[in-house]
mmCIF file of C-alpha atoms and ligand atoms in Angstrom:
data_model
loop_
_atom_site.group_PDB
_atom_site.id
_atom_site.type_symbol
_atom_site.label_atom_id
_atom_site.label_comp_id
_atom_site.label_asym_id
_atom_site.label_seq_id
_atom_site.Cartn_x
_atom_site.Cartn_y
_atom_site.Cartn_z
ATOM 1 C CA MET A 55 173.465 122.164 116.806
ATOM 2 C CA LYS A 56 175.808 119.185 117.085
ATOM 3 C CA ARG A 57 176.771 120.202 120.591
ATOM 4 C CA ALA A 58 173.080 120.526 121.558
ATOM 5 C CA SER A 59 172.206 117.018 120.391
ATOM 6 C CA LEU A 60 175.257 115.609 122.130
ATOM 7 C CA LEU A 61 174.130 117.325 125.316
ATOM 8 C CA ALA A 62 170.616 115.881 124.877
ATOM 9 C CA LEU A 63 172.064 112.396 124.490
ATOM 10 C CA VAL A 64 174.203 112.736 127.596
ATOM 11 C CA LEU A 65 171.219 114.037 129.568
ATOM 12 C CA ALA A 66 168.967 111.188 128.333
ATOM 13 C CA ALA A 67 171.569 108.589 129.260
ATOM 14 C CA TRP A 68 171.889 110.170 132.681
ATOM 15 C CA ALA A 69 168.126 110.293 133.304
ATOM 16 C CA VAL A 70 167.379 106.623 132.503
ATOM 17 C CA PRO A 71 169.430 103.931 134.239
ATOM 18 C CA ALA A 72 171.122 101.734 131.634
ATOM 19 C CA ASP A 73 169.479 98.575 132.997
ATOM 20 C CA ALA A 74 165.895 99.836 132.961
ATOM 21 C CA ALA A 75 162.854 98.985 130.892
ATOM 22 C CA THR A 76 161.358 102.045 129.168
ATOM 23 C CA ALA A 77 157.893 103.332 128.299
ATOM 24 C CA SER A 78 157.444 106.263 125.947
ATOM 25 C CA ARG A 79 154.520 107.929 124.239
ATOM 26 C CA GLU A 80 154.372 108.902 120.570
ATOM 27 C CA THR A 81 151.736 109.954 118.061
ATOM 28 C CA PHE A 82 150.802 107.213 115.585
ATOM 29 C CA GLY A 83 148.343 109.244 113.536
ATOM 30 C CA SER A 84 144.857 110.623 113.790
ATOM 31 C CA LEU A 85 141.298 109.455 113.170
ATOM 32 C CA PRO A 86 139.138 110.996 110.429
ATOM 33 C CA ASP A 87 137.415 113.098 113.149
ATOM 34 C CA GLY A 88 140.787 114.575 114.114
ATOM 35 C CA ARG A 89 141.364 112.713 117.391
ATOM 36 C CA GLU A 90 144.979 111.774 117.991
ATOM 37 C CA VAL A 91 145.906 108.084 118.059
ATOM 38 C CA ALA A 92 148.612 107.763 120.670
ATOM 39 C CA ALA A 93 151.126 104.911 120.713
ATOM 40 C CA ILE A 94 153.004 103.653 123.726
ATOM 41 C CA VAL A 95 156.321 101.938 123.154
ATOM 42 C CA LEU A 96 157.612 99.545 125.808
ATOM 43 C CA THR A 97 161.171 98.204 125.671
ATOM 44 C CA ASN A 98 163.331 96.026 127.860
ATOM 45 C CA GLN A 99 167.071 95.481 128.099
ATOM 46 C CA ALA A 100 166.730 91.956 126.708
ATOM 47 C CA GLY A 101 165.889 93.350 123.263
ATOM 48 C CA MET A 102 162.096 93.268 123.209
ATOM 49 C CA LYS A 103 160.007 96.144 121.928
ATOM 50 C CA VAL A 104 156.217 96.458 121.894
ATOM 51 C CA ARG A 105 154.162 99.247 120.359
ATOM 52 C CA ILE A 106 150.565 99.527 121.581
ATOM 53 C CA LEU A 107 148.047 101.831 119.955
ATOM 54 C CA ALA A 108 145.231 103.599 121.767
ATOM 55 C CA TYR A 109 143.085 102.602 118.765
ATOM 56 C CA GLY A 110 141.754 99.120 119.529
ATOM 57 C CA ALA A 111 144.258 98.863 122.417
ATOM 58 C CA LEU A 112 146.151 96.899 119.792
ATOM 59 C CA VAL A 113 149.668 95.495 119.477
ATOM 60 C CA GLN A 114 151.163 97.113 116.357
ATOM 61 C CA GLU A 115 154.716 95.824 116.770
ATOM 62 C CA LEU A 116 156.253 93.055 118.851
ATOM 63 C CA THR A 117 159.976 92.708 118.333
ATOM 64 C CA VAL A 118 161.484 89.605 119.906
ATOM 65 C CA PRO A 119 165.073 88.278 119.939
ATOM 66 C CA GLY A 120 165.875 85.098 118.007
ATOM 67 C CA ARG A 121 169.005 83.008 117.433
ATOM 68 C CA SER A 122 170.146 85.274 114.632
ATOM 69 C CA GLY A 123 168.746 88.587 115.797
ATOM 70 C CA PRO A 124 165.465 90.306 116.566
ATOM 71 C CA ALA A 125 162.298 90.253 114.424
ATOM 72 C CA ASP A 126 158.820 91.736 114.584
ATOM 73 C CA VAL A 127 156.549 88.702 115.081
ATOM 74 C CA VAL A 128 153.051 90.212 114.591
ATOM 75 C CA LEU A 129 151.069 91.244 111.518
ATOM 76 C CA GLY A 130 149.718 94.771 111.267
ATOM 77 C CA TYR A 131 149.991 98.060 109.405
ATOM 78 C CA ASP A 132 152.590 100.822 109.285
ATOM 79 C CA GLY A 133 149.964 103.562 109.538
ATOM 80 C CA ILE A 134 146.552 104.153 111.109
ATOM 81 C CA GLU A 135 144.930 104.145 107.633
ATOM 82 C CA GLY A 136 145.439 100.391 107.334
ATOM 83 C CA TYR A 137 143.710 99.727 110.651
ATOM 84 C CA LEU A 138 140.784 101.906 109.578
ATOM 85 C CA ALA A 139 140.449 100.424 106.075
ATOM 86 C CA ALA A 140 140.890 96.671 106.726
ATOM 87 C CA PRO A 141 141.269 96.034 110.429
ATOM 88 C CA ASN A 142 141.172 92.208 110.460
ATOM 89 C CA TYR A 143 141.499 92.449 114.256
ATOM 90 C CA PHE A 144 145.294 92.645 113.804
ATOM 91 C CA GLY A 145 146.709 92.809 117.341
ATOM 92 C CA ALA A 146 143.418 94.095 118.691
ATOM 93 C CA SER A 147 141.695 93.877 122.031
ATOM 94 C CA VAL A 148 138.350 92.310 121.154
ATOM 95 C CA GLY A 149 135.065 92.555 123.044
ATOM 96 C CA ARG A 150 132.554 92.722 124.514
ATOM 97 C CA TYR A 151 132.309 89.144 123.412
ATOM 98 C CA ALA A 152 135.291 87.626 121.628
ATOM 99 C CA ASN A 153 134.346 85.083 118.946
ATOM 100 C CA ARG A 154 130.795 84.154 117.955
ATOM 101 C CA ILE A 155 127.333 84.277 119.456
ATOM 102 C CA ALA A 156 124.764 82.273 117.471
ATOM 103 C CA GLY A 157 122.283 84.506 115.690
ATOM 104 C CA GLY A 158 123.637 87.381 117.774
ATOM 105 C CA ARG A 159 121.016 86.393 120.346
ATOM 106 C CA PHE A 160 121.173 85.484 124.003
ATOM 107 C CA GLU A 161 119.015 85.635 127.114
ATOM 108 C CA LEU A 162 119.853 86.997 130.520
ATOM 109 C CA ASP A 163 117.443 86.826 133.471
ATOM 110 C CA GLY A 164 114.612 85.948 131.087
ATOM 111 C CA LYS A 165 115.204 88.932 128.814
ATOM 112 C CA ALA A 166 116.199 88.376 125.165
ATOM 113 C CA TYR A 167 118.922 90.536 123.610
ATOM 114 C CA GLN A 168 119.636 90.948 119.910
ATOM 115 C CA LEU A 169 123.202 91.940 119.047
ATOM 116 C CA ALA A 170 124.500 93.329 115.793
ATOM 117 C CA ARG A 171 125.068 90.466 113.316
ATOM 118 C CA ASN A 172 128.357 91.053 111.560
ATOM 119 C CA ASP A 173 129.410 87.540 110.497
ATOM 120 C CA GLY A 174 126.717 85.968 108.345
ATOM 121 C CA PRO A 175 123.881 85.135 110.747
ATOM 122 C CA ASN A 176 126.111 85.494 113.833
ATOM 123 C CA ALA A 177 127.680 88.159 116.040
ATOM 124 C CA LEU A 178 131.495 88.164 115.983
ATOM 125 C CA HIS A 179 134.055 89.898 118.206
ATOM 126 C CA GLY A 180 131.724 92.492 119.714
ATOM 127 C CA GLY A 181 129.795 93.535 116.619
ATOM 128 C CA VAL A 182 130.044 96.098 113.840
ATOM 129 C CA LYS A 183 132.081 98.486 115.954
ATOM 130 C CA GLY A 184 133.610 96.404 118.721
ATOM 131 C CA PHE A 185 136.376 97.414 121.124
ATOM 132 C CA ASP A 186 138.925 96.785 118.355
ATOM 133 C CA LYS A 187 137.524 99.840 116.521
ATOM 134 C CA ARG A 188 137.305 102.211 119.495
ATOM 135 C CA LEU A 189 139.775 104.813 120.656
ATOM 136 C CA TRP A 190 140.826 103.847 124.161
ATOM 137 C CA THR A 191 142.112 106.330 126.751
ATOM 138 C CA VAL A 192 145.767 106.117 127.718
ATOM 139 C CA GLY A 193 146.098 105.976 131.505
ATOM 140 C CA ASP A 194 149.109 105.131 133.666
ATOM 141 C CA VAL A 195 152.420 104.732 131.878
ATOM 142 C CA SER A 196 155.348 103.571 134.000
ATOM 143 C CA ALA A 197 158.763 101.949 133.843
ATOM 144 C CA ASN A 198 161.316 100.699 136.327
ATOM 145 C CA ALA A 199 164.254 98.291 136.417
ATOM 146 C CA GLN A 200 162.042 95.178 136.110
ATOM 147 C CA GLN A 201 159.229 96.184 133.763
ATOM 148 C CA ALA A 202 157.421 98.812 131.724
ATOM 149 C CA SER A 203 153.664 99.100 131.464
ATOM 150 C CA VAL A 204 150.680 101.055 130.207
ATOM 151 C CA THR A 205 146.989 100.908 131.072
ATOM 152 C CA LEU A 206 144.317 101.758 128.511
ATOM 153 C CA THR A 207 140.671 102.163 129.380
ATOM 154 C CA TYR A 208 137.391 102.226 127.506
ATOM 155 C CA LEU A 209 133.883 103.003 128.734
ATOM 156 C CA SER A 210 131.273 101.087 126.764
ATOM 157 C CA PRO A 211 127.808 102.632 127.147
ATOM 158 C CA ASP A 212 124.709 100.621 128.082
ATOM 159 C CA GLY A 213 123.253 99.156 124.887
ATOM 160 C CA GLU A 214 126.379 99.543 122.752
ATOM 161 C CA GLU A 215 126.185 96.974 119.903
ATOM 162 C CA GLY A 216 123.140 95.590 121.739
ATOM 163 C CA TYR A 217 124.890 94.558 124.980
ATOM 164 C CA PRO A 218 123.269 95.480 128.303
ATOM 165 C CA GLY A 219 125.054 97.468 131.016
ATOM 166 C CA THR A 220 127.674 100.195 131.090
ATOM 167 C CA LEU A 221 130.972 98.366 130.922
ATOM 168 C CA GLN A 222 134.200 99.899 132.245
ATOM 169 C CA VAL A 223 137.079 98.075 130.570
ATOM 170 C CA SER A 224 140.826 98.249 131.098
ATOM 171 C CA ALA A 225 143.802 96.622 129.396
ATOM 172 C CA THR A 226 147.157 96.756 131.153
ATOM 173 C CA TYR A 227 150.130 95.803 129.022
ATOM 174 C CA THR A 228 153.337 94.966 130.888
ATOM 175 C CA LEU A 229 156.699 94.043 129.380
ATOM 176 C CA THR A 230 159.097 92.445 131.858
ATOM 177 C CA GLU A 231 162.851 92.021 131.824
ATOM 178 C CA SER A 232 162.296 88.245 131.625
ATOM 179 C CA ASN A 233 160.575 88.658 128.221
ATOM 180 C CA ASP A 234 156.988 88.214 129.346
ATOM 181 C CA LEU A 235 154.418 90.373 127.599
ATOM 182 C CA LYS A 236 151.424 90.419 129.916
ATOM 183 C CA ILE A 237 147.943 91.701 129.174
ATOM 184 C CA ASP A 238 145.559 92.058 132.037
ATOM 185 C CA TYR A 239 141.992 92.667 130.851
ATOM 186 C CA ARG A 240 139.462 93.760 133.453
ATOM 187 C CA ALA A 241 135.842 94.839 133.300
ATOM 188 C CA THR A 242 133.091 95.936 135.652
ATOM 189 C CA THR A 243 129.439 96.631 134.922
ATOM 190 C CA ASP A 244 126.462 98.478 136.386
ATOM 191 C CA LYS A 245 123.935 95.863 135.138
ATOM 192 C CA ALA A 246 124.149 92.103 134.536
ATOM 193 C CA THR A 247 125.846 91.490 131.182
ATOM 194 C CA ILE A 248 128.139 89.077 129.326
ATOM 195 C CA VAL A 249 131.877 89.587 128.792
ATOM 196 C CA ASN A 250 134.682 87.769 126.995
ATOM 197 C CA LEU A 251 137.744 89.882 126.232
ATOM 198 C CA THR A 252 140.877 88.676 124.499
ATOM 199 C CA ASN A 253 143.749 89.734 122.325
ATOM 200 C CA HIS A 254 143.751 88.972 118.606
ATOM 201 C CA SER A 255 147.444 89.234 117.687
ATOM 202 C CA TYR A 256 148.502 87.333 114.565
ATOM 203 C CA PHE A 257 151.861 85.725 115.347
ATOM 204 C CA ASN A 258 154.576 84.361 113.130
ATOM 205 C CA LEU A 259 157.589 83.527 115.284
ATOM 206 C CA ALA A 260 159.829 83.349 112.207
ATOM 207 C CA GLY A 261 159.021 87.034 111.663
ATOM 208 C CA ALA A 262 155.931 88.736 110.248
ATOM 209 C CA ASN A 263 157.875 89.588 107.127
ATOM 210 C CA SER A 264 160.001 86.426 106.894
ATOM 211 C CA GLY A 265 158.079 84.613 104.182
ATOM 212 C CA VAL A 266 158.227 81.501 106.356
ATOM 213 C CA SER A 267 154.823 79.843 106.783
ATOM 214 C CA ILE A 268 153.424 79.195 110.239
ATOM 215 C CA LEU A 269 152.718 75.676 108.957
ATOM 216 C CA GLU A 270 156.398 75.063 109.832
ATOM 217 C CA SER A 271 155.890 76.088 113.467
ATOM 218 C CA LEU A 272 155.531 73.484 116.183
ATOM 219 C CA LEU A 273 152.557 73.662 118.526
ATOM 220 C CA LYS A 274 151.482 72.008 121.736
ATOM 221 C CA ILE A 275 148.077 72.546 123.390
ATOM 222 C CA PRO A 276 147.419 70.708 126.659
ATOM 223 C CA ALA A 277 143.757 70.028 125.861
ATOM 224 C CA GLU A 278 142.105 66.619 125.603
ATOM 225 C CA THR A 279 138.956 68.018 124.027
ATOM 226 C CA PHE A 280 137.897 70.801 121.676
ATOM 227 C CA THR A 281 134.507 72.271 120.812
ATOM 228 C CA PRO A 282 133.498 71.257 117.259
ATOM 229 C CA VAL A 283 131.477 73.740 115.182
ATOM 230 C CA ASP A 284 128.832 73.845 112.454
ATOM 231 C CA GLU A 285 129.304 75.396 108.988
ATOM 232 C CA THR A 286 128.876 78.909 110.430
ATOM 233 C CA LEU A 287 131.559 78.196 113.072
ATOM 234 C CA ILE A 288 129.087 78.047 115.969
ATOM 235 C CA PRO A 289 129.880 75.299 118.509
ATOM 236 C CA THR A 290 127.563 72.292 118.364
ATOM 237 C CA GLY A 291 127.721 72.039 122.160
ATOM 238 C CA GLU A 292 129.805 68.871 122.104
ATOM 239 C CA PHE A 293 133.149 68.404 123.840
ATOM 240 C CA ARG A 294 135.000 66.146 121.400
ATOM 241 C CA SER A 295 138.116 64.156 122.206
ATOM 242 C CA VAL A 296 141.177 65.224 120.194
ATOM 243 C CA SER A 297 142.403 61.638 120.236
ATOM 244 C CA GLY A 298 143.027 60.266 116.738
ATOM 245 C CA THR A 299 142.100 63.600 115.081
ATOM 246 C CA PRO A 300 144.100 66.461 113.509
ATOM 247 C CA PHE A 301 143.163 68.398 116.665
ATOM 248 C CA ASP A 302 145.542 66.404 118.863
ATOM 249 C CA PHE A 303 148.325 68.782 119.897
ATOM 250 C CA LEU A 304 148.916 67.080 123.256
ATOM 251 C CA THR A 305 152.434 66.396 122.015
ATOM 252 C CA LEU A 306 154.443 68.898 119.991
ATOM 253 C CA ARG A 307 153.302 68.781 116.345
ATOM 254 C CA ARG A 308 154.160 70.650 113.177
ATOM 255 C CA ILE A 309 151.059 72.756 112.430
ATOM 256 C CA GLY A 310 151.109 71.845 108.731
ATOM 257 C CA ASP A 311 151.159 68.086 109.318
ATOM 258 C CA ARG A 312 147.413 67.515 109.247
ATOM 259 C CA ILE A 313 145.858 70.907 108.422
ATOM 260 C CA ARG A 314 144.843 69.768 104.898
ATOM 261 C CA ASP A 315 143.110 66.584 105.998
ATOM 262 C CA GLY A 316 139.829 67.081 104.128
ATOM 263 C CA ARG A 317 138.367 63.873 105.581
ATOM 264 C CA ASP A 318 137.868 65.896 108.750
ATOM 265 C CA ALA A 319 134.691 67.990 108.369
ATOM 266 C CA GLN A 320 135.904 70.319 111.130
ATOM 267 C CA LEU A 321 138.932 71.335 109.085
ATOM 268 C CA ARG A 322 136.685 71.873 106.068
ATOM 269 C CA PHE A 323 134.298 74.107 108.050
ATOM 270 C CA GLY A 324 137.201 76.164 109.388
ATOM 271 C CA ARG A 325 139.236 76.039 106.139
ATOM 272 C CA GLY A 326 141.966 74.927 108.496
ATOM 273 C CA TYR A 327 142.165 75.432 112.230
ATOM 274 C CA ASP A 328 139.684 77.916 113.684
ATOM 275 C CA HIS A 329 138.534 76.180 116.853
ATOM 276 C CA ASN A 330 138.393 76.403 120.607
ATOM 277 C CA TRP A 331 140.519 73.938 122.607
ATOM 278 C CA VAL A 332 139.305 73.111 126.109
ATOM 279 C CA VAL A 333 142.209 73.291 128.555
ATOM 280 C CA SER A 334 139.935 73.452 131.599
ATOM 281 C CA ARG A 335 136.194 73.682 132.112
ATOM 282 C CA THR A 336 136.178 76.904 134.106
ATOM 283 C CA VAL A 337 138.239 80.016 134.753
ATOM 284 C CA VAL A 338 141.172 79.156 137.053
ATOM 285 C CA ALA A 339 142.845 81.189 139.797
ATOM 286 C CA GLU A 340 146.320 81.586 138.298
ATOM 287 C CA PRO A 341 147.351 81.782 134.628
ATOM 288 C CA GLN A 342 148.232 78.322 133.284
ATOM 289 C CA VAL A 343 149.896 77.305 130.013
ATOM 290 C CA LEU A 344 147.331 77.087 127.214
ATOM 291 C CA ALA A 345 149.747 76.761 124.308
ATOM 292 C CA TYR A 346 153.431 76.340 123.456
ATOM 293 C CA LEU A 347 154.610 77.560 120.038
ATOM 294 C CA GLU A 348 158.084 77.156 118.545
ATOM 295 C CA ASP A 349 159.689 78.257 115.306
ATOM 296 C CA PRO A 350 162.462 75.722 114.670
ATOM 297 C CA ALA A 351 164.558 77.987 112.413
ATOM 298 C CA SER A 352 164.820 81.087 114.591
ATOM 299 C CA GLY A 353 164.544 79.191 117.871
ATOM 300 C CA ARG A 354 161.841 81.571 119.070
ATOM 301 C CA VAL A 355 159.444 80.080 121.571
ATOM 302 C CA MET A 356 156.199 81.593 122.833
ATOM 303 C CA GLU A 357 154.143 80.137 125.640
ATOM 304 C CA VAL A 358 150.625 81.491 126.089
ATOM 305 C CA LEU A 359 149.277 81.496 129.630
ATOM 306 C CA SER A 360 145.917 82.664 130.953
ATOM 307 C CA ASN A 361 143.359 82.068 133.674
ATOM 308 C CA GLN A 362 140.765 81.431 130.935
ATOM 309 C CA PRO A 363 139.561 77.879 130.186
ATOM 310 C CA GLY A 364 139.761 77.892 126.385
ATOM 311 C CA ILE A 365 142.056 78.911 123.565
ATOM 312 C CA GLN A 366 141.021 79.721 120.007
ATOM 313 C CA PHE A 367 143.683 78.522 117.586
ATOM 314 C CA TYR A 368 143.118 80.199 114.223
ATOM 315 C CA THR A 369 145.479 79.788 111.256
ATOM 316 C CA GLY A 370 144.586 83.052 109.490
ATOM 317 C CA ASN A 371 142.279 81.253 107.048
ATOM 318 C CA PHE A 372 140.530 84.450 105.981
ATOM 319 C CA LEU A 373 143.774 86.150 104.884
ATOM 320 C CA ASP A 374 143.439 85.936 101.116
ATOM 321 C CA GLY A 375 146.090 88.240 99.708
ATOM 322 C CA THR A 376 143.806 91.265 99.506
ATOM 323 C CA VAL A 377 145.515 93.047 102.382
ATOM 324 C CA THR A 378 148.930 94.710 102.292
ATOM 325 C CA GLY A 379 150.447 95.127 105.718
ATOM 326 C CA LYS A 380 153.679 96.340 107.289
ATOM 327 C CA ALA A 381 156.619 96.952 104.965
ATOM 328 C CA GLY A 382 154.327 96.508 101.937
ATOM 329 C CA THR A 383 153.858 92.793 102.573
ATOM 330 C CA ILE A 384 150.806 91.003 101.131
ATOM 331 C CA TYR A 385 149.238 88.789 103.787
ATOM 332 C CA ARG A 386 147.995 85.336 102.870
ATOM 333 C CA MET A 387 146.711 82.232 104.600
ATOM 334 C CA GLY A 388 149.508 80.628 106.618
ATOM 335 C CA ASP A 389 151.357 83.886 107.231
ATOM 336 C CA ALA A 390 150.322 84.035 110.879
ATOM 337 C CA LEU A 391 148.228 82.400 113.564
ATOM 338 C CA CYS A 392 146.164 83.560 116.506
ATOM 339 C CA LEU A 393 146.089 81.977 119.948
ATOM 340 C CA GLU A 394 143.248 83.646 121.838
ATOM 341 C CA PRO A 395 142.637 82.784 125.504
ATOM 342 C CA GLN A 396 138.908 82.969 126.082
ATOM 343 C CA ILE A 397 135.651 81.709 127.497
ATOM 344 C CA PHE A 398 134.266 79.216 124.948
ATOM 345 C CA PRO A 399 132.492 80.704 121.895
ATOM 346 C CA ASP A 400 128.703 81.070 122.185
ATOM 347 C CA THR A 401 128.791 80.283 125.923
ATOM 348 C CA PRO A 402 125.648 82.409 126.561
ATOM 349 C CA ASN A 403 123.661 79.881 124.452
ATOM 350 C CA GLN A 404 125.445 76.688 125.515
ATOM 351 C CA PRO A 405 124.324 75.355 128.902
ATOM 352 C CA GLU A 406 127.295 72.936 129.111
ATOM 353 C CA PHE A 407 129.873 75.693 128.583
ATOM 354 C CA GLY A 408 129.531 77.446 131.942
ATOM 355 C CA SER A 409 128.850 81.161 132.168
ATOM 356 C CA ALA A 410 130.032 84.402 130.592
ATOM 357 C CA ARG A 411 127.932 86.473 132.947
ATOM 358 C CA LEU A 412 129.241 89.527 134.794
ATOM 359 C CA ASP A 413 127.236 91.094 137.616
ATOM 360 C CA PRO A 414 127.626 94.505 139.248
ATOM 361 C CA GLY A 415 130.160 94.382 142.078
ATOM 362 C CA LYS A 416 132.204 91.625 140.358
ATOM 363 C CA VAL A 417 135.380 92.024 138.334
ATOM 364 C CA TYR A 418 135.901 90.169 135.057
ATOM 365 C CA GLN A 419 139.569 89.368 134.488
ATOM 366 C CA ASN A 420 141.548 87.721 131.704
ATOM 367 C CA SER A 421 145.256 87.631 132.645
ATOM 368 C CA ILE A 422 147.252 86.719 129.563
ATOM 369 C CA VAL A 423 151.007 86.112 129.475
ATOM 370 C CA TYR A 424 152.956 85.669 126.245
ATOM 371 C CA ARG A 425 156.260 84.239 127.471
ATOM 372 C CA PHE A 426 159.125 84.493 124.985
ATOM 373 C CA SER A 427 162.426 82.637 124.970
ATOM 374 C CA VAL A 428 165.021 81.391 122.506
ATOM 375 C CA LYS A 429 165.742 77.703 122.337
ATOM 376 C CA PRO A 430 169.435 76.780 122.016
ATOM 377 C CA PRO A 431 170.150 75.043 118.665
ATOM 378 C CA SER A 432 171.402 71.776 120.128
ATOM 379 C CA SER A 433 168.691 70.851 122.658
ATOM 380 C CA GLY A 434 165.818 68.495 121.767
ATOM 381 C CA SER A 435 162.134 69.547 121.723
HETATM 382 C C1 LIG B 178 138.624 84.577 115.102
HETATM 383 C C2 LIG B 178 137.592 83.709 114.519
HETATM 384 C C3 LIG B 178 137.832 83.536 113.050
HETATM 385 C C4 LIG B 178 137.913 84.872 112.363
HETATM 386 C C5 LIG B 178 138.951 85.725 113.020
HETATM 387 C C6 LIG B 178 138.984 87.108 112.470
HETATM 388 O O1 LIG B 178 139.818 83.954 115.278
HETATM 389 O O2 LIG B 178 137.511 82.457 115.144
HETATM 390 O O3 LIG B 178 136.818 82.759 112.494
HETATM 391 O O4 LIG B 178 136.679 85.507 112.403
HETATM 392 O O5 LIG B 178 138.723 85.799 114.393
HETATM 393 O O6 LIG B 178 139.093 87.137 111.100
#
C-alpha cells in the first residue's frame, strides 16, 4: 500500500513539470435532480489557487499570496447546498443582464419585452433563474508552463427569463504564472437581444475569513463621474461628477472614510456604496484599469481591468448576518466588496448610456483581468 502510493507520487511528479501551472477536475456535489456539479481547480507555481464550479460558472475559492502567507480572498460556501439555498451571487457569472433594468421592461426594434421582476419592481442580474443558477458545461481544460485555463459554456434558449434570442455564452477562466486571473466572457445570438455579463465575486483582500473589514481597504477608481440612482437603485440617467462627494476615488482612499456620510442621499439609497462608476463612455479595445484595491495589512493588491466602460462598486450592503459561509463564518455588511466590470445599469432604457444590444453575427465580449500582487511593506502608496 505504502509502496503503491509512493510510486503514484513519483509518477505524478514525473508527469507534470515542476514549473507548470495545473488544471484538474473534481466533483463538488450534485444538484437535487442528480446532475453532477463539477469543479475545476487551477493552480500556479506562484501560490495561487482558484476553484471554479460548473454551477453558475462561479469562483468558489481564490487563494492568493500575501506578506505573511496565502489566504482565500472570496466569500462563498463549502458545499453546493449553500449555493442552492442562499446564492447571493457569490462568485457567480451573472447574466443575461448584470444589474438592474427598470420595471424589467425594455424595447428593441419597436417591440416591448417584459422580463421577470426579481428585485422589487425591477429585473436584477438576469432574473429569477439567471446564469448564476444554471449548470454550465465544462469544455476545454488545459495547462502549460505559463497558465492554466478552463472554458465553461451555457446555451440560453430564446425567451429564457423573457429575453429574446438564443444566446450561446462562454466563460474562459485563465490563471497565469504572473498572478492574473482572467475571465473572458463571450456571447453570440441568433436574434437581436441585450447582453451584459460580469462576475460577482465578493472580495476581501485581508482574507474572506480574516474578520478584517473591507472598510480598511484602500481603493482607487479612475472615474470622474458615476451614475446616481433612485430609491430602487435605478440610474436617474445623470452622469454626476465625483468631485467633492464620497464617490471620489480618483486618489487612493480608505473605503470606510466616507461610507457613513448620511448627508449624501446616494449613500442612503445604496446603504453604502452600490453604484456604477464611469471609467469610459463606451467599450474599449483593450482591457484598461477600472479599479485598484489594496489591503494595507496583508499587502495584497488587486487591480481590476476590463474592456467594459463601467464598474459597479458594491460594499455587500445586503449581507445581514443571516448567511453562514465557508468555514462556518457568518457574513455581514463590510465583510467583502464586489467590483463588477459592466455596461451601465439599465442601459436599454437610458438613451445617454450607449447600447447593450447584440445582433446576430456579432460577438459580445467582456475581458476581465484580476491582477494580484503583494506590496512590499516599506514602499509608499
Ligand atoms: C449588485 C447590485 C446590488 C445587489 C447585489 C447582489 O452588486 O448592485 O444592489 O443586488 O448585486 O446582492
